Amino acid sequence: MIRSVLLFFILLIVFLVSVVVMMPIGYPMRVAGLERAGLSYATAEGTLLSSRISGVEAAGQPLGDVVLELQPLSLFTGRLSYDVQWGGPSGRGVGEVSVGLNGELGLNGVNVEQNVAALEGLMNAVRDVGGTVRLRNGTFRFSQDQCQSGSADLRSDILTLAARPYGRNFGDIIGTVTCEDGAFVVDLESQSD
């Protein structure tokens, strides 16, 4: 009798985990309210286990495609954690994204490379300079649409490229981005002779 009850509960747990993992990714994305955060996408294919989201835009900035791979052990920690790869004409990136039951969003090990020329909303003179902005080792926590904590290293060659036509020699812009009191604080510097 105890053996049958135990077997029933094991099968029930396996069934429920299978239903959750095989759920189409489109449903939780609609429920998550990404539009409020300024994110939109053209198509979402796959399941919670593995999916591809195409035509992603953030606040009108085209980003490209995002591939999500679930970390299965995260299901037992009360968080959904994904390995994420992003790529498009404007740049590329990798990292880990996790969502807690309380709605807290976490980013870990984020490395991003963004082409300056592909950024919407910049003056044409700045876009014409070109260059790249690189964010490395990013770790951030968000809750209720506010940054709670985090930091990342930033580096860009835009000042180096902008100074060349004028015979100037500037080094890369380097620094950090941190989260303080719900706001992002960016501290950058460059050196020149």
Rosetta silent file (secondary structure, phi, psi, omega in degrees, C-alpha in Angstrom):
SEQUENCE: MIRSVLLFFILLIVFLVSVVVMMPIGYPMRVAGLERAGLSYATAEGTLLSSRISGVEAAGQPLGDVVLELQPLSLFTGRLSYDVQWGGPSGRGVGEVSVGLNGELGLNGVNVEQNVAALEGLMNAVRDVGGTVRLRNGTFRFSQDQCQSGSADLRSDILTLAARPYGRNFGDIIGTVTCEDGAFVVDLESQSD
SCORE:     score description
SCORE:     0.000 S_00000001
   1 L     0.000  -50.814  179.792    0.000    0.000    0.000 S_00000001
   2 H   -62.478  -38.243  179.234    2.711    2.521    0.998 S_00000001
   3 H   -62.383  -41.566  179.793    4.682    1.497   -2.058 S_00000001
   4 H   -66.899  -42.432  178.805    1.702    2.241   -4.334 S_00000001
   5 H   -64.701  -43.890  178.494    1.087    5.656   -2.753 S_00000001
   6 H   -61.635  -44.909  178.072    4.790    6.543   -3.044 S_00000001
   7 H   -62.285  -40.176  177.772    4.841    5.440   -6.689 S_00000001
   8 H   -60.701  -45.747 -179.345    1.697    7.508   -7.368 S_00000001
   9 H   -67.158  -36.900  177.041    3.285   10.675   -5.913 S_00000001
  10 H   -64.120  -45.047  178.239    6.506   10.131   -7.846 S_00000001
  11 H   -64.338  -38.374  178.123    4.551    9.726  -11.091 S_00000001
  12 H   -63.502  -43.514  178.883    2.456   12.792  -10.250 S_00000001
  13 H   -64.463  -43.892  178.674    5.584   14.905   -9.660 S_00000001
  14 H   -61.791  -41.766  179.019    7.170   13.663  -12.904 S_00000001
  15 H   -62.935  -47.028 -178.505    3.947   14.457  -14.783 S_00000001
  16 H   -64.690  -41.875  177.890    3.695   17.985  -13.342 S_00000001
  17 H   -64.035  -41.010  178.671    7.357   18.771  -14.055 S_00000001
  18 H   -62.855  -41.929  179.155    6.928   17.437  -17.620 S_00000001
  19 H   -62.839  -43.906 -178.930    3.841   19.606  -18.178 S_00000001
  20 H   -66.339  -46.895 -175.707    5.657   22.716  -16.934 S_00000001
  21 H   -67.265  -35.092 -177.720    8.865   22.040  -18.863 S_00000001
  22 L   -89.268    4.372  177.928    7.072   21.233  -22.132 S_00000001
  23 L   -63.652  135.091  176.752    4.793   24.306  -21.926 S_00000001
  24 E   -59.209  139.684 -174.962    5.139   26.491  -25.036 S_00000001
  25 L   -65.820  -24.340 -177.699    7.342   29.528  -24.294 S_00000001
  26 H   -60.705  -38.432 -177.541    4.794   31.959  -25.744 S_00000001
  27 H   -63.437  -54.768  179.934    2.357   31.612  -22.850 S_00000001
  28 H   -64.007  -26.792  178.284    4.707   32.604  -19.989 S_00000001
  29 H   -69.924  -36.445  176.393    6.112   35.417  -22.131 S_00000001
  30 H   -67.757  -40.625 -178.469    2.640   36.891  -22.575 S_00000001
  31 H   -69.270  -31.261 -175.958    1.930   36.529  -18.845 S_00000001
  32 H   -66.220  -18.417  178.572    5.298   38.090  -17.881 S_00000001
  33 L    70.169   44.396 -178.788    4.221   41.490  -19.218 S_00000001
  34 H   -62.624  -27.735 -179.972    7.341   42.185  -21.265 S_00000001
  35 H   -61.074  -36.084  178.241    5.594   45.059  -23.032 S_00000001
  36 H   -62.760  -30.389 -179.994    5.573   47.042  -19.767 S_00000001
  37 H   -87.700    3.387  178.550    9.349   46.702  -19.641 S_00000001
  38 L    84.516   13.547  179.481    9.696   47.973  -23.214 S_00000001
  39 E  -103.068  138.663  174.183   10.474   44.562  -24.715 S_00000001
  40 E  -140.282  165.310 -179.540    8.750   43.156  -27.780 S_00000001
  41 L  -152.922  157.999 -179.500    9.380   40.244  -30.135 S_00000001
  42 L   -85.365  -52.418 -179.090    8.154   38.907  -33.471 S_00000001
  43 E  -139.886  152.252  174.839    7.978   35.151  -32.751 S_00000001
  44 E  -131.313  118.857 -178.252    8.617   32.770  -29.863 S_00000001
  45 E  -121.048  145.127  176.160    9.262   29.112  -30.669 S_00000001
  46 E   108.652 -166.931 -176.708    9.956   26.183  -28.384 S_00000001
  47 E  -119.306 -178.620  175.148    9.146   25.263  -24.818 S_00000001
  48 L   -61.815  -24.572 -178.482   10.235   26.371  -21.363 S_00000001
  49 L   -72.781  -45.006 -177.075   13.041   23.818  -21.721 S_00000001
  50 E  -154.285  127.880 -176.735   14.570   25.238  -24.899 S_00000001
  51 E  -151.693  164.417  176.726   13.356   28.111  -27.047 S_00000001
  52 E  -131.756  128.008  179.913   14.227   30.751  -29.617 S_00000001
  53 E  -114.524  119.908 -174.045   12.739   34.255  -29.576 S_00000001
  54 E  -106.432  152.257  176.245   13.119   36.141  -32.859 S_00000001
  55 E    66.580   40.071 -178.092   12.895   39.824  -33.703 S_00000001
  56 E   -74.930  135.661  175.012   13.518   41.077  -30.163 S_00000001
  57 E  -131.020  140.615  175.923   13.383   44.844  -29.612 S_00000001
  58 E  -121.179  114.189 -179.178   14.065   46.797  -26.418 S_00000001
  59 L    52.024   41.791  177.911   12.557   50.298  -26.310 S_00000001
  60 L    83.698   -3.855  178.782   12.529   50.410  -30.117 S_00000001
  61 E   -90.838  113.813  177.886   16.152   49.225  -30.428 S_00000001
  62 E   -64.225  129.550 -179.207   16.342   46.091  -32.652 S_00000001
  63 E  -109.356  -34.751 -178.394   18.387   43.423  -30.872 S_00000001
  64 E   116.646 -137.824 -175.611   17.992   40.281  -32.974 S_00000001
  65 E  -112.715  148.947  179.530   17.352   36.738  -31.758 S_00000001
  66 E  -125.916  131.885  176.603   17.589   35.209  -28.284 S_00000001
  67 E  -111.926  126.986 -178.926   18.138   31.513  -27.525 S_00000001
  68 E  -114.395  132.156  174.909   17.115   30.242  -24.060 S_00000001
  69 E  -126.225  116.707 -178.410   18.218   26.914  -22.521 S_00000001
  70 E   -65.761  139.017  169.455   16.684   26.000  -19.161 S_00000001
  71 L   -90.656  101.589 -170.470   18.972   24.918  -16.339 S_00000001
  72 H   -55.188  -34.577 -178.542   16.821   21.964  -15.139 S_00000001
  73 H   -66.633  -19.431  179.771   18.133   21.960  -11.567 S_00000001
  74 H   -66.154  -22.038  179.106   16.819   25.505  -11.127 S_00000001
  75 H   -61.936  -25.221 -177.975   13.276   24.084  -11.006 S_00000001
  76 H   -92.246    0.938 -178.850   14.083   22.727   -7.532 S_00000001
  77 L  -107.793    0.506 -178.390   15.340   26.080   -6.201 S_00000001
  78 L    82.365   13.109  177.994   12.182   28.134   -6.703 S_00000001
  79 E  -133.284  150.751  168.437   13.711   30.020   -9.651 S_00000001
  80 E  -100.905  118.616 -179.387   13.676   29.524  -13.403 S_00000001
  81 E  -118.372  136.171 -177.698   17.247   29.967  -14.647 S_00000001
  82 E  -128.313  141.941  164.375   18.269   30.062  -18.289 S_00000001
  83 E   -83.233  130.126 -173.670   21.512   30.158  -20.201 S_00000001
  84 E  -121.780  136.592  170.684   20.963   32.921  -22.748 S_00000001
  85 E  -125.187  132.696  179.933   22.639   33.683  -26.068 S_00000001
  86 E  -126.198  140.590  177.644   21.731   36.833  -27.976 S_00000001
  87 E  -157.015  144.752  178.079   22.844   37.850  -31.448 S_00000001
  88 E  -173.439 -176.054 -178.243   21.868   40.273  -34.155 S_00000001
  89 L   -64.547  -22.048 -177.432   23.181   42.971  -36.460 S_00000001
  90 L   -90.849  -17.905 -179.781   23.716   45.353  -33.545 S_00000001
  91 E   166.722 -165.812 -179.150   25.697   43.032  -31.291 S_00000001
  92 E  -155.685  161.840  179.602   25.835   39.824  -29.312 S_00000001
  93 E  -168.532  164.421  176.878   25.906   38.577  -25.753 S_00000001
  94 E  -141.122  160.791  176.623   25.723   35.650  -23.344 S_00000001
  95 E   166.396 -169.850  177.929   24.758   35.203  -19.721 S_00000001
  96 E  -123.312  131.871  177.581   22.342   33.661  -17.265 S_00000001
  97 E  -118.313  133.647  177.885   18.880   35.030  -16.564 S_00000001
  98 E  -133.061  145.772  178.801   16.813   33.854  -13.589 S_00000001
  99 E  -125.984  126.287  179.336   13.319   34.691  -12.416 S_00000001
 100 E   -91.579  166.130  178.629   12.193   34.020   -8.834 S_00000001
 101 L   -62.999  -26.248  179.395    8.713   33.257   -7.568 S_00000001
 102 L   -84.322    4.367  179.438    8.646   36.729   -6.002 S_00000001
 103 L    88.401   -0.271  179.263    9.201   38.316   -9.437 S_00000001
 104 L   -68.935  133.185  178.551   12.868   39.152   -8.811 S_00000001
 105 E  -105.960  132.960  178.917   14.921   39.121  -12.001 S_00000001
 106 E  -123.663  140.438  173.789   18.599   38.191  -11.874 S_00000001
 107 E  -122.140  129.328 -178.857   21.367   38.527  -14.459 S_00000001
 108 E  -134.405  144.864  176.513   24.648   36.692  -13.915 S_00000001
 109 E    57.123   37.580 -175.788   27.831   36.330  -15.955 S_00000001
 110 E   -82.436  127.044  174.582   26.565   38.766  -18.572 S_00000001
 111 E  -129.739  122.187 -174.391   28.980   39.610  -21.392 S_00000001
 112 E  -132.755  143.155  173.356   27.713   41.894  -24.156 S_00000001
 113 E  -128.618  120.460 -174.658   29.263   43.528  -27.207 S_00000001
 114 E  -121.870  129.433  175.253   27.246   46.324  -28.880 S_00000001
 115 E   -77.049  126.110 -179.568   28.076   48.159  -32.124 S_00000001
 116 H   -64.056  -38.376 -177.727   27.744   51.912  -31.574 S_00000001
 117 H   -63.076  -21.203 -177.762   26.758   52.494  -35.225 S_00000001
 118 H   -93.594   -0.160 -179.133   23.693   50.263  -34.735 S_00000001
 119 L   -79.323  124.223  177.215   22.302   52.162  -31.729 S_00000001
 120 L   -73.548  149.011  173.602   19.060   53.967  -32.477 S_00000001
 121 L    89.477   -5.966  176.925   18.618   57.506  -31.165 S_00000001
 122 L   -85.854  154.573  173.957   22.262   58.613  -31.335 S_00000001
 123 L   -61.438  145.950 -179.413   23.341   61.617  -33.362 S_00000001
 124 H   -58.401  -36.574  179.759   24.561   60.625  -36.816 S_00000001
 125 H   -60.624  -37.219  179.187   28.001   62.123  -36.078 S_00000001
 126 H   -73.461  -43.293  179.229   28.387   59.729  -33.128 S_00000001
 127 H   -63.165  -35.342 -179.224   27.078   56.732  -35.070 S_00000001
 128 H   -66.474  -27.055  178.177   29.479   57.519  -37.949 S_00000001
 129 H   -64.040  -36.501 -179.264   32.459   57.213  -35.603 S_00000001
 130 L    81.289 -150.810 -179.692   31.556   53.564  -35.029 S_00000001
 131 L   100.022  179.880 -175.247   33.220   51.571  -32.328 S_00000001
 132 E  -137.825  142.459  171.141   32.068   49.017  -29.828 S_00000001
 133 E  -110.052  127.845 -179.917   30.804   49.066  -26.257 S_00000001
 134 E  -118.249  129.179  174.674   31.672   45.960  -24.234 S_00000001
 135 E  -112.503  128.609 -176.585   30.075   44.999  -20.928 S_00000001
 136 E  -128.172  149.005  174.398   31.821   42.177  -19.033 S_00000001
 137 E    55.036   41.292 -178.885   31.126   40.208  -15.850 S_00000001
 138 E   -78.068  131.577  175.490   27.698   41.742  -15.354 S_00000001
 139 E  -139.327  117.602 -177.110   25.671   40.684  -12.325 S_00000001
 140 E  -138.851  151.935  174.435   22.432   42.517  -11.518 S_00000001
 141 E  -126.293  131.364  179.506   19.250   42.018   -9.448 S_00000001
 142 E  -124.479  142.315  170.693   15.953   43.729  -10.283 S_00000001
 143 E  -148.886  141.031 -179.210   12.660   43.808   -8.414 S_00000001
 144 L    51.606   45.994  176.666    9.570   45.922   -9.020 S_00000001
 145 L    61.037   24.122  177.444   11.136   47.484  -12.127 S_00000001
 146 E  -131.706  144.621  174.542   14.111   48.811  -10.129 S_00000001
 147 E   -75.031  126.976  179.761   17.719   47.751   -9.970 S_00000001
 148 E   -95.254  -40.912  179.556   18.481   46.478   -6.471 S_00000001
 149 E  -161.275  162.686  174.871   22.176   45.613   -6.802 S_00000001
 150 E   147.779  168.466  177.360   24.831   44.815   -9.351 S_00000001
 151 E  -163.031  159.615  176.039   27.938   45.764  -11.240 S_00000001
 152 E  -159.440  157.492  175.121   29.729   45.213  -14.545 S_00000001
 153 E   -93.062  138.751  178.520   32.907   46.349  -16.295 S_00000001
 154 E  -119.274  147.519  176.285   32.553   48.649  -19.325 S_00000001
 155 E  -153.006  138.632  177.284   34.982   49.355  -22.143 S_00000001
 156 E  -147.157  146.454  177.202   34.627   51.254  -25.429 S_00000001
 157 L  -101.897   12.288 -175.112   36.925   52.324  -28.243 S_00000001
 158 H   -63.998  -38.889  179.806   34.652   55.147  -29.468 S_00000001
 159 H   -69.123  -37.794  176.876   36.840   57.964  -28.076 S_00000001
 160 H   -60.008  -46.124 -179.477   39.960   56.401  -29.614 S_00000001
 161 H   -68.815  -38.340 -179.502   38.265   56.270  -33.016 S_00000001
 162 H   -68.489  -30.786 -176.416   36.805   59.786  -32.712 S_00000001
 163 H   -81.690  -24.568 -176.210   40.211   61.322  -31.829 S_00000001
 164 H   -55.168  -47.646 -178.705   42.213   59.762  -34.705 S_00000001
 165 H   -61.097  -18.568 -179.211   41.095   62.179  -37.476 S_00000001
 166 H   -99.905    8.920  178.454   42.305   65.055  -35.274 S_00000001
 167 L    72.560   19.275 -179.822   45.733   63.541  -34.657 S_00000001
 168 L  -100.959  154.577 -179.175   44.961   62.829  -31.009 S_00000001
 169 L  -123.432   98.346  176.335   45.738   59.655  -29.150 S_00000001
 170 E  -107.071  146.224  174.060   43.156   58.658  -26.548 S_00000001
 171 L   -81.689  175.208  176.696   42.978   55.289  -24.884 S_00000001
 172 L   -60.917  151.593  171.707   39.831   53.232  -24.580 S_00000001
 173 E   -81.005  125.288  179.735   37.114   54.466  -22.259 S_00000001
 174 E  -130.712  155.731  178.254   37.033   52.062  -19.311 S_00000001
 175 E   166.870 -155.149 -176.243   35.054   51.893  -16.111 S_00000001
 176 E  -136.346  158.735  168.136   32.144   50.301  -14.341 S_00000001
 177 E  -121.673  128.997  179.708   28.384   50.401  -14.165 S_00000001
 178 E  -128.693  168.972  178.348   26.877   49.805  -10.730 S_00000001
 179 E  -115.105  119.391 -179.840   23.456   49.911   -9.185 S_00000001
 180 E  -134.437  124.912  178.376   22.964   52.343   -6.298 S_00000001
 181 L    53.162   39.755  176.374   19.633   53.295   -4.727 S_00000001
 182 L    81.997    2.728 -179.187   17.677   51.879   -7.664 S_00000001
 183 E  -123.075  151.695  174.918   19.637   53.793  -10.321 S_00000001
 184 E   -82.994  133.606  177.392   22.493   52.856  -12.624 S_00000001
 185 E  -118.319  122.320 -178.035   25.726   54.754  -11.970 S_00000001
 186 E  -111.247  123.294 -178.903   28.297   54.753  -14.775 S_00000001
 187 E  -119.719  109.584 -175.464   31.894   55.745  -13.943 S_00000001
 188 E  -125.093  153.304  175.021   34.138   56.028  -17.020 S_00000001
 189 E  -153.176  159.840  175.123   37.605   57.399  -17.789 S_00000001
 190 L  -145.136  157.068 -179.619   40.170   57.528  -20.577 S_00000001
 191 L  -122.426  147.933 -179.393   43.777   58.644  -20.696 S_00000001
 192 E  -145.654  154.299  174.503   45.649   60.665  -23.273 S_00000001
 193 L   -69.186    0.000    0.000   49.092   62.171  -23.729 S_00000001
